[in-house]
Coordinates of C-alpha atoms in Angstrom, one line a residue:
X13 CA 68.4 -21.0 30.1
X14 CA 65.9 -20.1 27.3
X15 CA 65.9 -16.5 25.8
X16 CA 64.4 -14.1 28.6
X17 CA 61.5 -13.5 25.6
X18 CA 60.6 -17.1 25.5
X19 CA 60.8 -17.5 29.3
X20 CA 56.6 -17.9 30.6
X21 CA 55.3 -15.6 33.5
X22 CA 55.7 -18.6 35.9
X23 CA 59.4 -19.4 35.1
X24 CA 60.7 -15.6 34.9
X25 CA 58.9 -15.5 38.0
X26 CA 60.6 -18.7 39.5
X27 CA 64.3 -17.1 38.3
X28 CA 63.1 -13.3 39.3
X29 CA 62.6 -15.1 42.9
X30 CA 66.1 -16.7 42.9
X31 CA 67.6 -13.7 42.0
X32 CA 69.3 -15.5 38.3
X33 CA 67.5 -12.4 36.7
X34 CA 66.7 -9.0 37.6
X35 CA 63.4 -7.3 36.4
X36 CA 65.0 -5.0 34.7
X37 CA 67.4 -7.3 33.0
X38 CA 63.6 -9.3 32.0
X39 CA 62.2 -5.9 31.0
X40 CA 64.8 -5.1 28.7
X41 CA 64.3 -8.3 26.9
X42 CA 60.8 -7.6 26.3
X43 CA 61.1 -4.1 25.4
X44 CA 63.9 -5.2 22.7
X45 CA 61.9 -7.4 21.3
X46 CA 58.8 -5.0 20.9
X47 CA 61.6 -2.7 19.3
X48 CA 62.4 -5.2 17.1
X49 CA 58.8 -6.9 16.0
X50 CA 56.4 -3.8 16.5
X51 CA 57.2 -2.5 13.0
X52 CA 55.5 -5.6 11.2
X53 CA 52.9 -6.4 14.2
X54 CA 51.7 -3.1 15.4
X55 CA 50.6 -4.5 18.6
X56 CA 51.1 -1.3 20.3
X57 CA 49.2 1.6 20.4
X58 CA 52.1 2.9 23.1
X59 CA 55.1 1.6 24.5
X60 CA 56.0 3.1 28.3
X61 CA 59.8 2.2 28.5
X62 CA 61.1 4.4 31.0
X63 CA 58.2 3.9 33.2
X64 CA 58.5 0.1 32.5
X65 CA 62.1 0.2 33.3
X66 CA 61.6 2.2 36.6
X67 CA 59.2 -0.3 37.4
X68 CA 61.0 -2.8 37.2
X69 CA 64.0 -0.8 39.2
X70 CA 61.7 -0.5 42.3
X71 CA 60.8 -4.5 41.8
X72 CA 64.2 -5.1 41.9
X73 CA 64.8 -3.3 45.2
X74 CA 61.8 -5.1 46.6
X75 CA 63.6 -8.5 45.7
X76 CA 66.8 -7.4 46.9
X77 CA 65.5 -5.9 50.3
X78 CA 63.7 -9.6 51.1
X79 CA 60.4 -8.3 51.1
X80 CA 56.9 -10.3 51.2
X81 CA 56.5 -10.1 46.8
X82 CA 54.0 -12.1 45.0
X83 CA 54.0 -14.0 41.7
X84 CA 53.8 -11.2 39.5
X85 CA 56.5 -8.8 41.0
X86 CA 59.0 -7.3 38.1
X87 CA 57.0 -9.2 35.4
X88 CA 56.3 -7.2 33.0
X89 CA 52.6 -7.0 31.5
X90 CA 51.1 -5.3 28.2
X91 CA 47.6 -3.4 28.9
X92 CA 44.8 -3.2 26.2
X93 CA 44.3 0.2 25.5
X94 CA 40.4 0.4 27.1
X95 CA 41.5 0.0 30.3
X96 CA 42.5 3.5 32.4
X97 CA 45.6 4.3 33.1
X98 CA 46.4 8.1 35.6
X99 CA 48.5 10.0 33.4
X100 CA 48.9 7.7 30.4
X101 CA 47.2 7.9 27.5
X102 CA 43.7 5.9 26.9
X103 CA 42.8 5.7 23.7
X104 CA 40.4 3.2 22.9
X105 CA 42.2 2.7 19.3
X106 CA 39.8 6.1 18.7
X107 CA 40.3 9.6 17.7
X108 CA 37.3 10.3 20.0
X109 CA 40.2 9.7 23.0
X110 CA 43.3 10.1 20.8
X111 CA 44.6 12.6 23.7
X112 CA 42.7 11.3 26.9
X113 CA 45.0 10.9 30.3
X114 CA 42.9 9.2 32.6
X115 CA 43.1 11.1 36.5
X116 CA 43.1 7.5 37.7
X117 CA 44.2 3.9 37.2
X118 CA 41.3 1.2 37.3
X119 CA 41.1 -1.5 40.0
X120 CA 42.7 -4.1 38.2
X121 CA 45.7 -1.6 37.2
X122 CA 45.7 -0.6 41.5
X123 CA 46.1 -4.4 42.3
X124 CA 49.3 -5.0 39.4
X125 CA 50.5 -2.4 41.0
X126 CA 50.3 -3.7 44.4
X127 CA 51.5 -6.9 42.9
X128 CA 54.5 -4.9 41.8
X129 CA 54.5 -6.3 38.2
X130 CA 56.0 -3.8 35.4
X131 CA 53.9 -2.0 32.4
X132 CA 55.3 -2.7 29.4
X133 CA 52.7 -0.5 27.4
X134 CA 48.9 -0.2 26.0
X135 CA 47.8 -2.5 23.3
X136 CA 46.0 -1.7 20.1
X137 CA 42.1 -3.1 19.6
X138 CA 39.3 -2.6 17.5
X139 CA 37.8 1.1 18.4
X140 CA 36.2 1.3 21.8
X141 CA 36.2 -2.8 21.6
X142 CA 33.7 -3.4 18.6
X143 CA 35.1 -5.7 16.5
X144 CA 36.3 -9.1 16.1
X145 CA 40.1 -8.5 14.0
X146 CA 41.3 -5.3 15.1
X147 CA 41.2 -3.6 11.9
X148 CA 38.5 -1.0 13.4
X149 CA 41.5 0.7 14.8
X150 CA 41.5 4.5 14.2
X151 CA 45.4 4.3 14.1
X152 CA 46.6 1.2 12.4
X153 CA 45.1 -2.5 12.0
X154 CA 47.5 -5.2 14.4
X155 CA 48.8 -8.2 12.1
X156 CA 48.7 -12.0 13.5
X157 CA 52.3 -12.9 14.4
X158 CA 51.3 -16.6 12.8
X159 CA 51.4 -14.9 9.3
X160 CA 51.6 -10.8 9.1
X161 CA 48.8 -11.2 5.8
X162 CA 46.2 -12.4 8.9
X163 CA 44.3 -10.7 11.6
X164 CA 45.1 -11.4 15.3
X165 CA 41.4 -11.2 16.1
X166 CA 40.0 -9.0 18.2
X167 CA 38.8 -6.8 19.4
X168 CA 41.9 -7.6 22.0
X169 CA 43.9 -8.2 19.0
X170 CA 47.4 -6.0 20.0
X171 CA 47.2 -7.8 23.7
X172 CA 46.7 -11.4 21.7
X173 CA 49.6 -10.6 19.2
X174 CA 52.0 -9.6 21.9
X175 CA 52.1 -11.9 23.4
X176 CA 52.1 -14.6 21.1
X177 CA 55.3 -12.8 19.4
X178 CA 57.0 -12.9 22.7
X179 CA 56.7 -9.4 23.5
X180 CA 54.9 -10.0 26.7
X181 CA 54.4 -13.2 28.7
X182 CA 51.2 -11.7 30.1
X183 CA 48.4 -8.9 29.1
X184 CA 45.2 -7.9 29.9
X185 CA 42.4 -7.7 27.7
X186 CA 38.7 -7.2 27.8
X187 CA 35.7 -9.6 26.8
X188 CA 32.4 -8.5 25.5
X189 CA 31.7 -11.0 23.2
X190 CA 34.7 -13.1 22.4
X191 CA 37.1 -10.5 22.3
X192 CA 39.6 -12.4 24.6
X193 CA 38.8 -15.6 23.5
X194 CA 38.7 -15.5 19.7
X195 CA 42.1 -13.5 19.3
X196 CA 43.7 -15.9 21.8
X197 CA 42.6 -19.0 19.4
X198 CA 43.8 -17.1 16.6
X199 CA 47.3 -16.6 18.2
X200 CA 47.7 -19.8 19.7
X201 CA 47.9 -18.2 23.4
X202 CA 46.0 -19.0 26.5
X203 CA 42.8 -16.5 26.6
X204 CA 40.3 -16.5 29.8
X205 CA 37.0 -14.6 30.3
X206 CA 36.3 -14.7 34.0
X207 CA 32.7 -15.0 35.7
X208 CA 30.5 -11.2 35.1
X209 CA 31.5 -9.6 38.5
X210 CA 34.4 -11.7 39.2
X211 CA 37.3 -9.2 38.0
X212 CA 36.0 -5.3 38.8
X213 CA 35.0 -2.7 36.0
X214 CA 35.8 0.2 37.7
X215 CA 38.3 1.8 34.9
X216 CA 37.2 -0.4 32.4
X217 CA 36.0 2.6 29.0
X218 CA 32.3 0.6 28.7
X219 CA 31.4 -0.5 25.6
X220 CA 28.2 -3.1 26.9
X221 CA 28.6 -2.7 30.9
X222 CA 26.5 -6.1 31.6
X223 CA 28.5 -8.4 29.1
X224 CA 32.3 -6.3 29.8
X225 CA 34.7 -8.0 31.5
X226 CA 38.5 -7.6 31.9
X227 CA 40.7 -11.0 31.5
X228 CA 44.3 -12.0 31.5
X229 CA 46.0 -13.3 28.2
X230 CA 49.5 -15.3 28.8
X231 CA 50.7 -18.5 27.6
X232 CA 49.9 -21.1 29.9
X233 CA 46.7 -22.2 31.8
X234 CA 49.7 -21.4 35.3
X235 CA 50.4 -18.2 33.9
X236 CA 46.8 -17.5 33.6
X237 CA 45.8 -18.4 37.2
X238 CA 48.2 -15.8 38.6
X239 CA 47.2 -12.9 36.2
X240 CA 43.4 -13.7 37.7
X241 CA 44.3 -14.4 41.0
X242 CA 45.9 -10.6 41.2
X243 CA 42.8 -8.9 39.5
X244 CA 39.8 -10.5 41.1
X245 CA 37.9 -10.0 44.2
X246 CA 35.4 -7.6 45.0
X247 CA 35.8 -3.6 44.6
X248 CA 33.0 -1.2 46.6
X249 CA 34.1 0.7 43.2
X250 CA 31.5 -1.6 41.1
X251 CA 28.3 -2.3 42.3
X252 CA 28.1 -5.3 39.6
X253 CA 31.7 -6.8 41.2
X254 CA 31.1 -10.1 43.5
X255 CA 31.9 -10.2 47.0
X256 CA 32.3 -14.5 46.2
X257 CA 35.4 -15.5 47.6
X258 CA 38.6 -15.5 45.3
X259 CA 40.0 -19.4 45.3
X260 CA 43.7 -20.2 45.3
X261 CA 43.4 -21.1 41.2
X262 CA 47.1 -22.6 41.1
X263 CA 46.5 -24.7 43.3
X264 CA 43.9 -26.4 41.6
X265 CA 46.0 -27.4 38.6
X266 CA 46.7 -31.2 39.7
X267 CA 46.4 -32.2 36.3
X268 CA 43.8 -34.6 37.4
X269 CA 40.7 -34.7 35.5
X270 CA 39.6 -38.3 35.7
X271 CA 36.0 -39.0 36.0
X272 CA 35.2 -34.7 35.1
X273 CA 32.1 -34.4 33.3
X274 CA 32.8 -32.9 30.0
X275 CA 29.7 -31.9 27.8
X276 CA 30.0 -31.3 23.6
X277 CA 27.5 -28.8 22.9
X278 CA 25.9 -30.6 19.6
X279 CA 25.1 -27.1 18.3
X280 CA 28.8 -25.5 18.2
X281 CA 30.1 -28.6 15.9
X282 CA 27.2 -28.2 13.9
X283 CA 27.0 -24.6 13.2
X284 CA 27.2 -23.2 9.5
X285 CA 30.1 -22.1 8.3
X286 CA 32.5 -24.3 10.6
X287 CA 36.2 -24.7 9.1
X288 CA 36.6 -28.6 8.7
X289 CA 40.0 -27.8 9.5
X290 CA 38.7 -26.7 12.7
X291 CA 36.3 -29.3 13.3
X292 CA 39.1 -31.8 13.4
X293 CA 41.5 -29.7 15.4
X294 CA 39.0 -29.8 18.0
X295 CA 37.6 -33.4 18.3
X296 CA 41.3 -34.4 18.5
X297 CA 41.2 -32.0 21.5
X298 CA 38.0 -33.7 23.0
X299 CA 39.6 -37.3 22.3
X300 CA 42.6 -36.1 24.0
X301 CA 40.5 -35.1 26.8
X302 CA 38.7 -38.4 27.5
X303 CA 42.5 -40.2 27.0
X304 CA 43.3 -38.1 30.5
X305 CA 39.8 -39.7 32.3
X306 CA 37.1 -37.1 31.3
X307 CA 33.6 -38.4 30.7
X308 CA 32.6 -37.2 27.6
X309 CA 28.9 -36.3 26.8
X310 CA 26.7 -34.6 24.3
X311 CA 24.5 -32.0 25.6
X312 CA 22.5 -29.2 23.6
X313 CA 21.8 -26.1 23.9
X314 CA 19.1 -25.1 22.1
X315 CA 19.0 -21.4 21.6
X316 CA 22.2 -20.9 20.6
X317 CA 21.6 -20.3 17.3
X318 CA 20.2 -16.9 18.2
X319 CA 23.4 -16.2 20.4
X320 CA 24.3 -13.4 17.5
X321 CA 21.3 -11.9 16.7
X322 CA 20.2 -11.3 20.3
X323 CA 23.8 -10.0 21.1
X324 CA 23.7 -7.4 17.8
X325 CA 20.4 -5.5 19.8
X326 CA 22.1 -6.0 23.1
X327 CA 25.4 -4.7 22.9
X328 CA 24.6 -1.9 20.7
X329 CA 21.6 -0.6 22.8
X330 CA 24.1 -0.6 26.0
X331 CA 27.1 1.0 23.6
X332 CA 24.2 3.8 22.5
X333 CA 23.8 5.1 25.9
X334 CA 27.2 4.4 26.5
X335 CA 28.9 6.4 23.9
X336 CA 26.7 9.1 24.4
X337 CA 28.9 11.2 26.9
X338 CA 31.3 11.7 24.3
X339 CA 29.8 15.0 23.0
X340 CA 32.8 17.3 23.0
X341 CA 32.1 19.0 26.2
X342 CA 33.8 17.1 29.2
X343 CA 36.7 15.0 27.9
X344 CA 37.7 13.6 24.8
X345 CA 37.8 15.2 21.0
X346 CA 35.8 18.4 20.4
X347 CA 35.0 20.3 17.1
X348 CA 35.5 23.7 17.6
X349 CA 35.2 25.6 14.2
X350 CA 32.0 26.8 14.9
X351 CA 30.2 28.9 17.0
X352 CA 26.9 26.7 17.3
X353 CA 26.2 24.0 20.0
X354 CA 24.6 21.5 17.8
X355 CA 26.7 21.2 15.1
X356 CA 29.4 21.1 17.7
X357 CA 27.8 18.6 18.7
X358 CA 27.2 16.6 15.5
X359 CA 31.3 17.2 14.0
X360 CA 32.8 15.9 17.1
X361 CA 30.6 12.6 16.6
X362 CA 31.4 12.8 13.1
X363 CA 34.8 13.0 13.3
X364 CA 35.8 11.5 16.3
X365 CA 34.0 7.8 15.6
X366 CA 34.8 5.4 13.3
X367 CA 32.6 3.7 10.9
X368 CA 31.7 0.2 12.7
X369 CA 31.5 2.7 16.2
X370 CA 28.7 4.9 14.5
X371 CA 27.3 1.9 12.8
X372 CA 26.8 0.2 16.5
X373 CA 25.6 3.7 17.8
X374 CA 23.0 3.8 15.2
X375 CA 21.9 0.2 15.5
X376 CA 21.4 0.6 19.2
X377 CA 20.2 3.4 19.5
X378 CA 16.7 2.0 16.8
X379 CA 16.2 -0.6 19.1
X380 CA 15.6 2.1 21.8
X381 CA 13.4 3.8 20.4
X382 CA 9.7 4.4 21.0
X383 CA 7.8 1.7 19.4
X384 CA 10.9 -0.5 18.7
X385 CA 12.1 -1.4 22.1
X386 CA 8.9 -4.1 22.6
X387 CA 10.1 -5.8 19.3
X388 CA 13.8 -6.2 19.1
X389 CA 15.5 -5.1 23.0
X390 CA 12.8 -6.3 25.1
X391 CA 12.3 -10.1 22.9
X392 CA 16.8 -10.0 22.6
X393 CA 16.8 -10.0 27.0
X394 CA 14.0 -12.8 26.5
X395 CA 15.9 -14.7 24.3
X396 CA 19.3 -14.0 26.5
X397 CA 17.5 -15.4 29.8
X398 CA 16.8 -18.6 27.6
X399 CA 20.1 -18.7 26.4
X400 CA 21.4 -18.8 30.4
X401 CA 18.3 -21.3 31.5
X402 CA 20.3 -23.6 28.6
X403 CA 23.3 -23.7 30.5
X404 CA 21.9 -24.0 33.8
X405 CA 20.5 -27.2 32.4
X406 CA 24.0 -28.1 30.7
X407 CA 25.9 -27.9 33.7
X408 CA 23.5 -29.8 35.8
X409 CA 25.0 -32.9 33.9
X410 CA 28.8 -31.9 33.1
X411 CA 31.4 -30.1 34.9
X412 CA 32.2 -28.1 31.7
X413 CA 31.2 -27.6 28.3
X414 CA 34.0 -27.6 25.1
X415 CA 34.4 -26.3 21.6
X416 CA 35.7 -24.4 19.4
X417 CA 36.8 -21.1 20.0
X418 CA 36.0 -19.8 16.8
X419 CA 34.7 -21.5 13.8
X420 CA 37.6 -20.5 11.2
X421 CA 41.2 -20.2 11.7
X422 CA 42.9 -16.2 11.2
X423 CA 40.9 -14.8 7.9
X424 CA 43.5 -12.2 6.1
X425 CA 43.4 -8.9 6.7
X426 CA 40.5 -7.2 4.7
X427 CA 39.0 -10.2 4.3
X428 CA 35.7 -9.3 6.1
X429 CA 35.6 -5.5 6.4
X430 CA 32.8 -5.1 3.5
X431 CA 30.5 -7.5 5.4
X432 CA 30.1 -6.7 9.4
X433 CA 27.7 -9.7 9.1
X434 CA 30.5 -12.1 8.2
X435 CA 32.7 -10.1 10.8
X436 CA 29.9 -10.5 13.4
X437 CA 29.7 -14.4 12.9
X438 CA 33.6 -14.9 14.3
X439 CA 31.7 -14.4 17.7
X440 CA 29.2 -17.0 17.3
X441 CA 31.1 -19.6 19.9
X442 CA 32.3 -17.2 22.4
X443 CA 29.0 -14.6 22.7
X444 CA 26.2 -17.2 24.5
X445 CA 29.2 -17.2 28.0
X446 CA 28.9 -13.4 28.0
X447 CA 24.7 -13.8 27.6
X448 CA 25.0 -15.8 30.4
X449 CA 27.3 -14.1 32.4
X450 CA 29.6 -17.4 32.9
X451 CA 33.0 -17.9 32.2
X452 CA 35.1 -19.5 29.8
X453 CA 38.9 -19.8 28.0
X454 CA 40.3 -20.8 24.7
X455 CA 43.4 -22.4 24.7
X456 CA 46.2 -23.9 21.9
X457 CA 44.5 -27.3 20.6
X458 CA 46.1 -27.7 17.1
X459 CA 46.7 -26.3 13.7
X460 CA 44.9 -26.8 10.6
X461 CA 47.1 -25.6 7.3
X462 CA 49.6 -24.1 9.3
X463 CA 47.5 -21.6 11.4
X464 CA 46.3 -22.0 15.3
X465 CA 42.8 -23.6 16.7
X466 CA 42.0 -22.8 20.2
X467 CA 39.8 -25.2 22.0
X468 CA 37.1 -23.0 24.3
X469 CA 36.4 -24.7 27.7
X470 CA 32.9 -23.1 29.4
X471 CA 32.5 -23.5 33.3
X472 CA 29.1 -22.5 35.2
X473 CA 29.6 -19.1 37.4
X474 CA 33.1 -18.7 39.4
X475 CA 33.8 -21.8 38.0
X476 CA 37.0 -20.7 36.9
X477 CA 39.1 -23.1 39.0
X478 CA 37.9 -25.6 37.1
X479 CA 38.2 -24.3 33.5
X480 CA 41.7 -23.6 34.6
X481 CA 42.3 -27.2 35.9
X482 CA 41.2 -28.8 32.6
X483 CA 43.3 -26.4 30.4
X484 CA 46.5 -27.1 32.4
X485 CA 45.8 -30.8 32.1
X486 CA 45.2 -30.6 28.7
X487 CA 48.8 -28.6 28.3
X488 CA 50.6 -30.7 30.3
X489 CA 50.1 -33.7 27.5
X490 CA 50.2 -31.4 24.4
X491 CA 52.9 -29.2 23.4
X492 CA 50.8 -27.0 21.1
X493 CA 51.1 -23.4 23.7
X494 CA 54.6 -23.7 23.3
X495 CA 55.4 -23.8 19.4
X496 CA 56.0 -20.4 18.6
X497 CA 55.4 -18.1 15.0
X498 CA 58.9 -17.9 13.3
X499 CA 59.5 -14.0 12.6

């Protein structure tokens, strides 16, 4: 039997079911290994061991009394540090929430519960999600387990680089604009962004509440499909979670894709600044694909070029409004050395944002204002509904759409922190799916000088059966998602 680290969340669950492991044996193996790694990768903004290990006691007991579990009982899970959890800290890698214990769990965090899988700990991420390498960080920047000189991505960077290092076979992250794809691809793990409104909010700190969505990281298309199939489903909690009925996702992977309608997007293979490395990586992918019986086509989509600059009003108009609660009154940090409201006011902001937070706040907030909003908010939603209208048009001819996940491999550390341009550009594959509200995931596809390329595969609305179906067939003929960094 493989080391209980290297085991994936289907075959610990498989062993956990036939009682050749306990959950607390599996638990400790994990939390060993984050003992042993964390130093270098910082994935971790907190580790909950004796929670986890009690967790994983009652799990056991649930095993051992025969009761009805699921897939996910006594498997332990890491948790991205934006999503609430009663009791536990919730940091949003800020100062601004440095101290903030959540009164409640959010809906996904109720149903792992109910599933009965074990919390292994909350993951570090760019502050309050905005950024793309998880160096915004207010504590400490995470380091890519494929070389510790590289970012993971980000801004789900700790919950990519855990479990990559095998200190989790499964996490949660959240998506706004790539932020679960783009690590993922750098890490060489499996990555999904479900449908807008397929997996509940409610819990979820909001950075942009209509691109936000919560999604599982793990290391197989399998392992994937039972992380979603325990979070989704409607919640009376969000108004903006769908009522669509939740599929049985595993049992869609046959491994059949013959005769699926797969579309290139001519514009993501021909966008500026594309690694050839990557490029080659992914048409392998796509060859590899139509070996299994996919139909391959080209299709366009037109105004994707403007993906990034329609985003860039978006998102930081929603995060302006946002952020604004955090004024030093209710929750969170508060400047207190002086006796005036408004400069109370002004020091907590100060102090308790970081510099690409404030720089979003400040953006954002411009395009709101009076005699702005006409020219940049109001023409960025025009340009998003034509953005959507281009993939309504794509997927009348294919099943699903494929391409790179993002268009460089890991960049070092540092690399792009003097140029949130460059920074903003990692995004440029995975931001039209959260435009458009569809879904999408990146998977393991290759390596180009040593480093991980993740192949992104786009499905229309609630497709995510599909998506999934295509991943796992693509994995069961490639053995890229199980090569693992040597640390």
């Amino acid at each position: 039997m493989s080391a209980l680290h290297e085991l994936t969340l289907s075959e610990a669950a498989t062993l956990l079911r036939q009682r050749q492991i306990s959950s607390v044996e599996l638990t400790r193996a994990f939390l060993e290994r984050i003992e042993a790694l964390d130093g270098r990768i910082r994935a971790f903004t907190l580790v909950t061991a004796d929670l986890a290990l009690q967790q994983a006691q009652e799990a056991d007991q649930r095993l051992q009394r025969g009761e009805q579990v699921t897939p996910l009982t006594g498997i332990p899970l890491a948790i991205k540090d934006v999503i609430c959890t009663k009791d536990i800290p919730t940091t949003c890698s800020s100062r601004m929430l440095e101290h903030f214990r959540p009164p409640f769990n959010a809906t996904v965090m109720e149903r792992l519960q109910a599933a009965g899988a074990v919390m292994l700990g909350k993951t570090n991420m760019d502050e309050f999600a905005m950024g793309s390498s998880t160096e915004h960080s207010a504590f400490f920047p995470t380091h890519n387990p494929w070389d510790l000189e590289r970012t993971p991505g980000g801004s789900s960077g700790g919950s990519a680089a855990a479990v990559a290092a095998g200190m989790a076979p499964g996490a949660l992250g959240s998506d706004t604009g790539g932020s679960i794809r783009q690590p993922a691809a750098l890490c060489n793990v499996v990555g999904l962004k479900p449908t807008y409104g397929r997996v509940s909010r409610f819990g979820l700190v909001a950075f942009a509440s209509s691109l936000d969505q919560i999604g599982p990281f793990a290391r197989t298309a399998r392992d994937a499909a039972l992380l979603l199939q325990a979070i989704a489903g409607p919640d009376p909690r969000d108004s903006t979670c769908s009522a669509t009925p939740v599929p049985d996702y595993t049992a869609e992977l046959t491994g059949e894709i013959r005769g699926l309608r797969i579309g290139v997007p001519v514009e993501y293979w021909e966008a500026p600044g594309m690694d050839p490395g990557v490029a080659r990586v992914g048409q392998e992918a796509v060859n590899r694909l139509r070996e299994l019986g996919a139909e391959i086509r080209e299709v366009s989509l037109p105004h994707t070029r403007y993906g990034v600059a329609a985003y860039y009003i978006i998102a930081p108009a929603e995060a302006s409004a946002n952020l604004a609660r955090y004024d030093g009154v209710k929750y969170g940090y508060s400047y207190r050395d002086t006796s005036d409201m408004w400069e109370a006011l002004d020091k907590t902001r100060q102090y308790g944002f970081g510099p690409e937070v404030k720089r979003r706040i400040m953006l954002g907030t411009y395009v709101l204002s009076a005699g702005y909003y006409d020219a940049y908010y109001k023409q960025a939603q025009k340009v998003r509904a034509l953005i959507a209208q281009d993939f309504e048009r794509a997927f009348e001819q294919c099943d699903v759409l494929v391409s790179p996940a993002s268009p460089t491999v890991a960049f070092r550390l540092g690399e792009k922190l003097s140029d949130p341009y460059q920074m903003y550009l990692n995004d440029v594959f995975t931001i039209p799916a959260n435009l458009a509200g569809i879904c999408g995931i990146s998977i393991p596809s290759g390596f180009s000088e040593g480093l991980p390329v993740g192949l992104q595969i786009l499905g229309n609305a609630f497709a995510e059966a599909t998506i999934l179906r295509v991943a796992d067939a693509f994995q069961r003929v490639t053995d890229y998602h199980i090569q693992r960094p040597a640390l």
